[in-house]
Tab-separated table of C-alpha atoms in Angstrom:
chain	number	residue	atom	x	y	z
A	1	UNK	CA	-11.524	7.382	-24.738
A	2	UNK	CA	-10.064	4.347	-25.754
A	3	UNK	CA	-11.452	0.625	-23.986
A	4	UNK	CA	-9.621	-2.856	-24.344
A	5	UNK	CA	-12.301	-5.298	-23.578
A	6	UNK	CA	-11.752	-8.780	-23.444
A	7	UNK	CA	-14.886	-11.144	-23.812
A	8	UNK	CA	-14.993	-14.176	-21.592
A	9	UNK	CA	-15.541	-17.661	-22.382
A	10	UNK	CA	-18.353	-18.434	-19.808
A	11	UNK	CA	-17.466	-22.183	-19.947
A	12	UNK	CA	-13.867	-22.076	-18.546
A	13	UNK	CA	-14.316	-17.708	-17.151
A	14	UNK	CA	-10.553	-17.554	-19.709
A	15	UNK	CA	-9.924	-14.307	-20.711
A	16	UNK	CA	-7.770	-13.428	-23.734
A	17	UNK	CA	-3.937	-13.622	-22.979
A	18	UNK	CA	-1.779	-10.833	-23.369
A	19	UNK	CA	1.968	-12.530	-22.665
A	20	UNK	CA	5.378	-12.898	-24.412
A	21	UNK	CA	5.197	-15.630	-27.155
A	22	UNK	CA	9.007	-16.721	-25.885
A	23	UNK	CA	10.913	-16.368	-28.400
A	24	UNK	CA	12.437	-13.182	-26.824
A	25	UNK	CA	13.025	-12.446	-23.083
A	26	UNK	CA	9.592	-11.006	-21.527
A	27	UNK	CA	11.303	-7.745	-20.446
A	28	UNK	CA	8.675	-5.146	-21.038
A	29	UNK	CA	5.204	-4.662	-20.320
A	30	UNK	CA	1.970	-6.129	-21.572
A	31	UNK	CA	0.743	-2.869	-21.959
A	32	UNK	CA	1.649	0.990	-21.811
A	33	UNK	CA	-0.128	3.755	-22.416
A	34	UNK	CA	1.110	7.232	-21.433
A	35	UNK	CA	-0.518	10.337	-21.754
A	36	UNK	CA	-4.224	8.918	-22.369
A	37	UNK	CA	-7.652	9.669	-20.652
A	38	UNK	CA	-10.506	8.141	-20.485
A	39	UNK	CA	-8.844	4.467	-20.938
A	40	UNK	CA	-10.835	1.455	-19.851
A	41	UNK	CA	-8.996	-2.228	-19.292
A	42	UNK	CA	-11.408	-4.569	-18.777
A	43	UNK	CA	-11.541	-9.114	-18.671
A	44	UNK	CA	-7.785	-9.321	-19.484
A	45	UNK	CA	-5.157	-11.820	-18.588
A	46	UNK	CA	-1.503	-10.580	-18.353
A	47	UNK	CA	0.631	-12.914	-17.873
A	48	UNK	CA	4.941	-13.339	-17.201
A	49	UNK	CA	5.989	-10.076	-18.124
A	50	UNK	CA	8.988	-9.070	-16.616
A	51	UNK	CA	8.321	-5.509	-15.905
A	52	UNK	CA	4.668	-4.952	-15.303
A	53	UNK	CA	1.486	-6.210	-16.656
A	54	UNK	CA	-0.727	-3.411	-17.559
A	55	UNK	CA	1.074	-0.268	-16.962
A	56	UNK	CA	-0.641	3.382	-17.223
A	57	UNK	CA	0.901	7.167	-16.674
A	58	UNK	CA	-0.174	10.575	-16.894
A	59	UNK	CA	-3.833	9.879	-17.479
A	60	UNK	CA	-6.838	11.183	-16.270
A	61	UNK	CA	-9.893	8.978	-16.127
A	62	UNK	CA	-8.119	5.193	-16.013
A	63	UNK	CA	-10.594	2.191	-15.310
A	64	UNK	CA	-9.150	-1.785	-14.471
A	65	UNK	CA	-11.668	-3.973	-14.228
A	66	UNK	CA	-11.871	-7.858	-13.943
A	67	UNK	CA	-7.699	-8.235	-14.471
A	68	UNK	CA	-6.100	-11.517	-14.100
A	69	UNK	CA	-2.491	-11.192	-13.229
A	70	UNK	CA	0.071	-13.390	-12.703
A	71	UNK	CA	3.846	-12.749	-12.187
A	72	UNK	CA	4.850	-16.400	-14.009
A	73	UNK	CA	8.400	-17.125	-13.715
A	74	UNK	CA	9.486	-13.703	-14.090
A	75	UNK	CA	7.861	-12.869	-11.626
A	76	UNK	CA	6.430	-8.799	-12.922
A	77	UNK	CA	7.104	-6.738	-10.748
A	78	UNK	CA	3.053	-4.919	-10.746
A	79	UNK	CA	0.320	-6.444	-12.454
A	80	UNK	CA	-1.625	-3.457	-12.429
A	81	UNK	CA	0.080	-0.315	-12.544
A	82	UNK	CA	-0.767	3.612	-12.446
A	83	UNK	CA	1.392	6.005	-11.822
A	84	UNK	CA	1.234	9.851	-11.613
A	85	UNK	CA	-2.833	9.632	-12.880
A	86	UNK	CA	-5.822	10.657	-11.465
A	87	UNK	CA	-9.604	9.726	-11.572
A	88	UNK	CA	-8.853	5.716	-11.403
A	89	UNK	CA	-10.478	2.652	-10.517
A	90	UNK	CA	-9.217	-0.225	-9.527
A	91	UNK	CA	-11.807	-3.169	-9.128
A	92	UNK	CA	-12.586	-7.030	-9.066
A	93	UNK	CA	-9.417	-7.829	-10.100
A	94	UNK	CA	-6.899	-11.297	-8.993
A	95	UNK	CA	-3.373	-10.948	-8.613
A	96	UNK	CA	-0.592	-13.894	-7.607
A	97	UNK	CA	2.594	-14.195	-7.536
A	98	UNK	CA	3.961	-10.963	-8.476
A	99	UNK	CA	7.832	-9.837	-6.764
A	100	UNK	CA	6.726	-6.471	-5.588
A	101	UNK	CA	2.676	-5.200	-5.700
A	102	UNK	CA	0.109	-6.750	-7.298
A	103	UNK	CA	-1.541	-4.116	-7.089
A	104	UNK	CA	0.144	-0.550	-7.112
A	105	UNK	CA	-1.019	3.333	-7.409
A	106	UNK	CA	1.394	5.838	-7.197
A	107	UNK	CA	1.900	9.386	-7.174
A	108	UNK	CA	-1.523	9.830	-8.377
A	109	UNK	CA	-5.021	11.258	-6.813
A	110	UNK	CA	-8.723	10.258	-6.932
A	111	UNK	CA	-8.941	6.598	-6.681
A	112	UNK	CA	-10.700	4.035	-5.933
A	113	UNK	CA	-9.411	0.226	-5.372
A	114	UNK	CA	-12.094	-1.949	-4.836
A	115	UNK	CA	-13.277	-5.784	-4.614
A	116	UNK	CA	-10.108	-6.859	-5.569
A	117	UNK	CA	-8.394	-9.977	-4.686
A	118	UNK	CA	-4.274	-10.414	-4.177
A	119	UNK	CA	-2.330	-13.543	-3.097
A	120	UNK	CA	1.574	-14.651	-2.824
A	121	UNK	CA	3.106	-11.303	-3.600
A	122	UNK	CA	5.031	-9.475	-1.442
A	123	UNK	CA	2.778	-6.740	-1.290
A	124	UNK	CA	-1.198	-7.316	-2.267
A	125	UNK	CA	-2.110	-3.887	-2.719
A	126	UNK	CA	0.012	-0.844	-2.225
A	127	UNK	CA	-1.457	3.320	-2.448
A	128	UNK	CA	2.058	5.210	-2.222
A	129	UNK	CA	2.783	9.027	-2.751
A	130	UNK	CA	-1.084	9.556	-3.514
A	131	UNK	CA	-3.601	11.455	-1.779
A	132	UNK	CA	-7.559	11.051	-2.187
A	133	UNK	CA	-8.206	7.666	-2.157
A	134	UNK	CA	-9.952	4.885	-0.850
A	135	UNK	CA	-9.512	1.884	-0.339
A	136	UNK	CA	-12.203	-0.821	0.384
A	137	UNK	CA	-13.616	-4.687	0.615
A	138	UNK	CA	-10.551	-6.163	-1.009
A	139	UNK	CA	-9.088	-8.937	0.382
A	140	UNK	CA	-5.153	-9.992	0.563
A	141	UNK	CA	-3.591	-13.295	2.113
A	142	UNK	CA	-0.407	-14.745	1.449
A	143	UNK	CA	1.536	-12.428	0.736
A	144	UNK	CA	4.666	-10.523	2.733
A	145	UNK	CA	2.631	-7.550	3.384
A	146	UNK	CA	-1.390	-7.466	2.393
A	147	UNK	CA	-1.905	-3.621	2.453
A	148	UNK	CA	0.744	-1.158	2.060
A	149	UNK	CA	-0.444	2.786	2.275
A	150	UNK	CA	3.208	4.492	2.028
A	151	UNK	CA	5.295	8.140	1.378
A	152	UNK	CA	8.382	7.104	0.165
A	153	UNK	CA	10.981	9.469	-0.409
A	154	UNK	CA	11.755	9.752	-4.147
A	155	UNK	CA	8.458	9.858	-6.816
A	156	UNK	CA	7.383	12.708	-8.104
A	157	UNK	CA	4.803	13.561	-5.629
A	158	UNK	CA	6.001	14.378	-2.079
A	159	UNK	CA	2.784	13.504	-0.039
A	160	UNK	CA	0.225	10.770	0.809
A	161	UNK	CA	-2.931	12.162	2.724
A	162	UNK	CA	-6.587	11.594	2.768
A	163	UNK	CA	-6.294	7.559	2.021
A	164	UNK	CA	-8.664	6.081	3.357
A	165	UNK	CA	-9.111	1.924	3.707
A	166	UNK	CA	-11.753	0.034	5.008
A	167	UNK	CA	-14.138	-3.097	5.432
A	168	UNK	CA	-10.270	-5.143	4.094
A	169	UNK	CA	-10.057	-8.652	4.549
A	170	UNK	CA	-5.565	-9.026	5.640
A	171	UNK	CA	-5.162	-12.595	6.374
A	172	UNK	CA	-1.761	-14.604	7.164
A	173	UNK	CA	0.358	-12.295	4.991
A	174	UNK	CA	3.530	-14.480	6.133
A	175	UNK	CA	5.532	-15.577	2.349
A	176	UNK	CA	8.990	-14.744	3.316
A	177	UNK	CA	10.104	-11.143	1.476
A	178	UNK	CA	11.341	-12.074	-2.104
A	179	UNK	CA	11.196	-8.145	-2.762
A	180	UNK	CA	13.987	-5.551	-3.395
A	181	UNK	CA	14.099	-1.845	-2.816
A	182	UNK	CA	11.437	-0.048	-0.731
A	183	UNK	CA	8.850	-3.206	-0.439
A	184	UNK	CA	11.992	-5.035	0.400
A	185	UNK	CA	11.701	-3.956	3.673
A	186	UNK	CA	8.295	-4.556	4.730
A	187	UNK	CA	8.645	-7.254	7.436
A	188	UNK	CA	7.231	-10.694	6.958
A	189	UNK	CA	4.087	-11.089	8.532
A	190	UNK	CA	2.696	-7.499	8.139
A	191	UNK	CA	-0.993	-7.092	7.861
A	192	UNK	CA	-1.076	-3.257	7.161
A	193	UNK	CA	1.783	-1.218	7.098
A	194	UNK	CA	1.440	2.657	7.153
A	195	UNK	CA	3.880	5.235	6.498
A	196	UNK	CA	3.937	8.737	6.857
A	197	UNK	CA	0.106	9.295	5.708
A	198	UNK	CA	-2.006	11.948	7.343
A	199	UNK	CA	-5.899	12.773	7.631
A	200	UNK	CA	-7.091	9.335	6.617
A	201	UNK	CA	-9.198	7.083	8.107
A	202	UNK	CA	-8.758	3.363	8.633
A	203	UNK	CA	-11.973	1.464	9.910
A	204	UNK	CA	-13.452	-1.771	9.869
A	205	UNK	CA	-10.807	-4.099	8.443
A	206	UNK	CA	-10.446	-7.655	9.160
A	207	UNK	CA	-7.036	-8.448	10.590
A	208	UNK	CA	-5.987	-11.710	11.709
A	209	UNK	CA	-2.980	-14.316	11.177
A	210	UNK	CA	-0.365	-11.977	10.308
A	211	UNK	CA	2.857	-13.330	12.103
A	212	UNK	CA	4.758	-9.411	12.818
A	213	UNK	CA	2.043	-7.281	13.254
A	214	UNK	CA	-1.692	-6.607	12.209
A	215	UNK	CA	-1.468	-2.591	11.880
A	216	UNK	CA	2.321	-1.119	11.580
A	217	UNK	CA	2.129	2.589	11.928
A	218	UNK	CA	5.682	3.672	10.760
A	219	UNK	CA	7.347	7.176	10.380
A	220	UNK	CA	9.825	7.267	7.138
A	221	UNK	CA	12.977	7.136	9.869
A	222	UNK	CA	12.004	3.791	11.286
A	223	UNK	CA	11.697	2.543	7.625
A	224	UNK	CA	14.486	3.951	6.723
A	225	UNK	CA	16.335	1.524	9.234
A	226	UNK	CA	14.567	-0.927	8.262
A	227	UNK	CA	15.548	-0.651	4.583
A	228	UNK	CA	18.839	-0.449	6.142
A	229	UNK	CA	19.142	3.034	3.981
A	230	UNK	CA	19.512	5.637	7.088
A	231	UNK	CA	19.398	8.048	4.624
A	232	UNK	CA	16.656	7.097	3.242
A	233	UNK	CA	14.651	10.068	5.362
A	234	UNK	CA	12.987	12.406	4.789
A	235	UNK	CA	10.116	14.007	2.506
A	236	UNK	CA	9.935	17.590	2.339
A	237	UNK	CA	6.688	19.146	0.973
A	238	UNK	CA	5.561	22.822	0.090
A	239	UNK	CA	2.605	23.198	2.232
A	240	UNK	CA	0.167	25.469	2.853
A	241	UNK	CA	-2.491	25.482	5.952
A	242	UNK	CA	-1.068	22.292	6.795
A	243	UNK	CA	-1.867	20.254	3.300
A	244	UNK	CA	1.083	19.429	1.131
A	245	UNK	CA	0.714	20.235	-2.001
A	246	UNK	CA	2.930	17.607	-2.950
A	247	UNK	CA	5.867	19.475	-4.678
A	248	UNK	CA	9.113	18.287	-3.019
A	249	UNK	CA	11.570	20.885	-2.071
A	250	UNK	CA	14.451	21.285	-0.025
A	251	UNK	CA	13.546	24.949	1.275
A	252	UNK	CA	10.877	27.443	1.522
A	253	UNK	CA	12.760	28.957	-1.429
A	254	UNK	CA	11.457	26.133	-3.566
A	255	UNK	CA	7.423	26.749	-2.582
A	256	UNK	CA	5.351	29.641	-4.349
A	257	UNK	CA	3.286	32.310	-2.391
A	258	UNK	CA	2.580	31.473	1.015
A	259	UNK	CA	3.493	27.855	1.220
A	260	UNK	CA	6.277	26.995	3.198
A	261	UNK	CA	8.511	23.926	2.885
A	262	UNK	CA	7.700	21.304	5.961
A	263	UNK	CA	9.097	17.556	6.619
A	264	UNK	CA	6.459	14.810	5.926
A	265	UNK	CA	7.900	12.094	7.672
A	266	UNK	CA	5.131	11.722	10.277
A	267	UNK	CA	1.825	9.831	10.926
A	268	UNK	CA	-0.834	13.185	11.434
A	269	UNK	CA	-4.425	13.358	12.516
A	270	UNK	CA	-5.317	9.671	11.342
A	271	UNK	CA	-8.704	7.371	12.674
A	272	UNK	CA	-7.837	3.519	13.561
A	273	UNK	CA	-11.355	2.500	14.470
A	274	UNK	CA	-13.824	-0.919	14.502
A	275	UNK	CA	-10.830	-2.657	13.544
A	276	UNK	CA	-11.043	-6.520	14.395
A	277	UNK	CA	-6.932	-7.537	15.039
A	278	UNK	CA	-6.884	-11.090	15.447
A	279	UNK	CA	-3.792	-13.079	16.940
A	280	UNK	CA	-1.704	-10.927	15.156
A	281	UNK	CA	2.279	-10.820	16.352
A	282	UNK	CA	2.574	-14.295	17.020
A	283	UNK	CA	6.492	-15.050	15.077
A	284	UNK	CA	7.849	-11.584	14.384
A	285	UNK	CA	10.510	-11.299	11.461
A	286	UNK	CA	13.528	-10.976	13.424
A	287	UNK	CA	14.698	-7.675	11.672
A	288	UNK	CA	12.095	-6.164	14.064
A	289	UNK	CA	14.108	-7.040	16.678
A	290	UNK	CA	14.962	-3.841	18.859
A	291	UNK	CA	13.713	-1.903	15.863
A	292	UNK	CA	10.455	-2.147	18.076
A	293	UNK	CA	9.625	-2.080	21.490
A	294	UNK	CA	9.596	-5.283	23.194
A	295	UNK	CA	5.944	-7.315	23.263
A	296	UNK	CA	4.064	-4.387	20.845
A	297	UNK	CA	4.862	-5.885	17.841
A	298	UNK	CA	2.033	-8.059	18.505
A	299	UNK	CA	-0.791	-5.787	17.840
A	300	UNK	CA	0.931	-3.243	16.502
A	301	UNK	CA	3.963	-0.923	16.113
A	302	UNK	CA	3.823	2.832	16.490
A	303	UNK	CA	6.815	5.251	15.857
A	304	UNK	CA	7.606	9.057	16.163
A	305	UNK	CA	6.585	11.296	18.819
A	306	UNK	CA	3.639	11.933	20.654
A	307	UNK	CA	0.737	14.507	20.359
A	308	UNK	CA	0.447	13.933	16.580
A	309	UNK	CA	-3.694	13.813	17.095
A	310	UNK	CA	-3.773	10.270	15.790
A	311	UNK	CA	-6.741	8.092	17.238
A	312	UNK	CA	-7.166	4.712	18.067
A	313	UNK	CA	-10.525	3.850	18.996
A	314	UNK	CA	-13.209	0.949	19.542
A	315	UNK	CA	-10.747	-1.981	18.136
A	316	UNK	CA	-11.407	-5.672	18.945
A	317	UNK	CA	-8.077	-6.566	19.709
A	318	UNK	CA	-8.081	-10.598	19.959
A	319	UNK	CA	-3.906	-11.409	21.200
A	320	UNK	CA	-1.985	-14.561	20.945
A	321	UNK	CA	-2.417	-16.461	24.318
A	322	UNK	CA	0.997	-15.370	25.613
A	323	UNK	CA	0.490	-12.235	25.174
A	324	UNK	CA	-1.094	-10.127	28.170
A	325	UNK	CA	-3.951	-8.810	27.343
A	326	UNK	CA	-3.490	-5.551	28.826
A	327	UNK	CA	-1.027	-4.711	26.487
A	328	UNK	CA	-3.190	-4.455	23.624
A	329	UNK	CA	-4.358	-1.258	23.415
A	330	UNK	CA	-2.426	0.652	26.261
A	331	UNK	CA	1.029	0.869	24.554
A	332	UNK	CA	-0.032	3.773	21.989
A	333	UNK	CA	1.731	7.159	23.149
A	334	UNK	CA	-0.337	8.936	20.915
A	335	UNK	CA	-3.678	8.868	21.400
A	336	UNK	CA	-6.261	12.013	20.858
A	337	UNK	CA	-9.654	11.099	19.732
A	338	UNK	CA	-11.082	14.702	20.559
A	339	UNK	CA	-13.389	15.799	17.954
């Protein structure tokens, strides 16, 4: 139960500073905590760290609220940063200008990331490895990627279900990829990329300007390639009743009871609905090329096989003026929208 509170000056809105003084190389955080609940951050500035500016693990019960983050010359690699927590919110925050998410969950559960606002990152806002979330009235522009909802393989928890994200604002997310590892590989111009997520629901976003693609719906095999890490692939997850439980194993040997030990590599049983996509796919980044089908890219990409129960449903699709219309919405293979 511990808060760090910052009081504004309501002249100037400056909140207090927590950065390197440079006389040393800004290679740490601004702040760490591990291990503590109930922890409130609240009308702070972090500024030029080199790892991350406010960085949280293993805590139940984590609140950000009214960050400023910016990346500086070192360019941090999160400004704010949970991992492997639960019970968080994440809201009316501003992040620029950070070399990988400005805003980043992980491997956690319970969230919320809300009225937050991200800009010249290479990812705005990314939920990875996490499961119970939502995601909502944000808004991201200028960045590679504006909303990233990914399984990777590799954290700690081995599944990403139930994330929900709506009523986003994803607008001309086109800054060339200054990234490494996983976010590396998210393609310039990507409004929302998904990867291997299941049982969530994506509705009522704002899409528009995003040169590759407004919605990419990816399996962990296609991104694989496109990490150019082919063996990058593929999450394994003792399940039971078809939820993941989120322990990664390699066999059934690995799960307890009645689970059993199933790939996760797939796109399951997800709602893409009221959606507005607008002249999205106008200059794909030419490392999509014949990754993707040819002329798809400009709505959006879909990978792995059919009959996965994904629906698509009651989008305003607006395309480029070269771009048929017809082929907005028909080039889906997988769409079930029975009840």
């Amino acid at each position: 139960g511990v808060s760090f509170v910052g009081c504004v000056e309501t002249a100037t809105g400056d909140r207090p500073v927590i950065g390197p003084d440079g006389s040393l190389p800004s290679l740490g955080n601004g702040v760490f905590a591990a291990g503590g609940d109930g922890l409130t951050f609240q009308s702070l500035s972090v500024f030029d760290w080199g790892s991350n500016g406010v960085f949280v693990t293993g805590a139940d019960g984590v609140v950000f609220r009214d960050i400023y983050g910016h990346g500086g010359t070192e360019f941090s690699t999160y400004a704010v940063f949970p991992v492997s927590s639960e019970n968080i919110l994440v809201e009316g925050c501003f992040v620029t200008n950070v070399d990988d998410a400005g805003i980043y969950v992980g491997s956690s559960n319970d969230y919320t990331i809300r009225w937050n606002l991200v800009t010249d990152s290479v990812a705005g806002i990314e939920v990875e490895n996490s499961f119970n979330t939502r995601t909502h009235n944000n808004e991201s522009y200028g960045n590679t990627g504006g909303l990233l909802t990914f399984m990777l393989l590799g954290p700690p928890q081995a599944a990403s279900f139930n994330n929900d994200a709506d009523h986003n604002v994803l607008v001309e997310n086109n800054t060339p990829n200054f990234g490494s590892g996983s976010v590396g590989a998210v393609p310039d111009g990507s409004g929302y990329v998904i990867v291997a997520t299941d049982d969530s629901e994506y509705t009522y976003n704002y899409i528009a300007g995003n040169n590759s693609s407004g919605i990419a719906v990816v399996d962990q095999l296609i991104f694989s390639i496109l990490s150019e890490d082919p063996g990058d692939c593929c999450s394994f997850s003792c399940e039971s009743g078809g939820v993941p439980s989120g322990v990664p194993c390699t066999t059934n040997a690995d799960c307890s009871g009645a689970e059993t030990c199933e790939n996760q590599q797939e796109n399951v049983r997800n709602l893409y609905a009221n959606n507005i996509l607008d002249n999205n796919g106008a200059s794909i980044d030419p490392d999509l090329i014949g990754v993707v089908p040819d002329n798809t890219q400009n709505v959006m990409i879909i990978s792995g096989p059919p009959d996965h129960n994904n629906c698509f449903a009651q989008n305003t699709l607006i395309v480029p003026p070269a771009v048929d219309a017809t082929l907005a919405e028909t080039f889906i293979p997988d769409n079930d929208c029975t009840p």
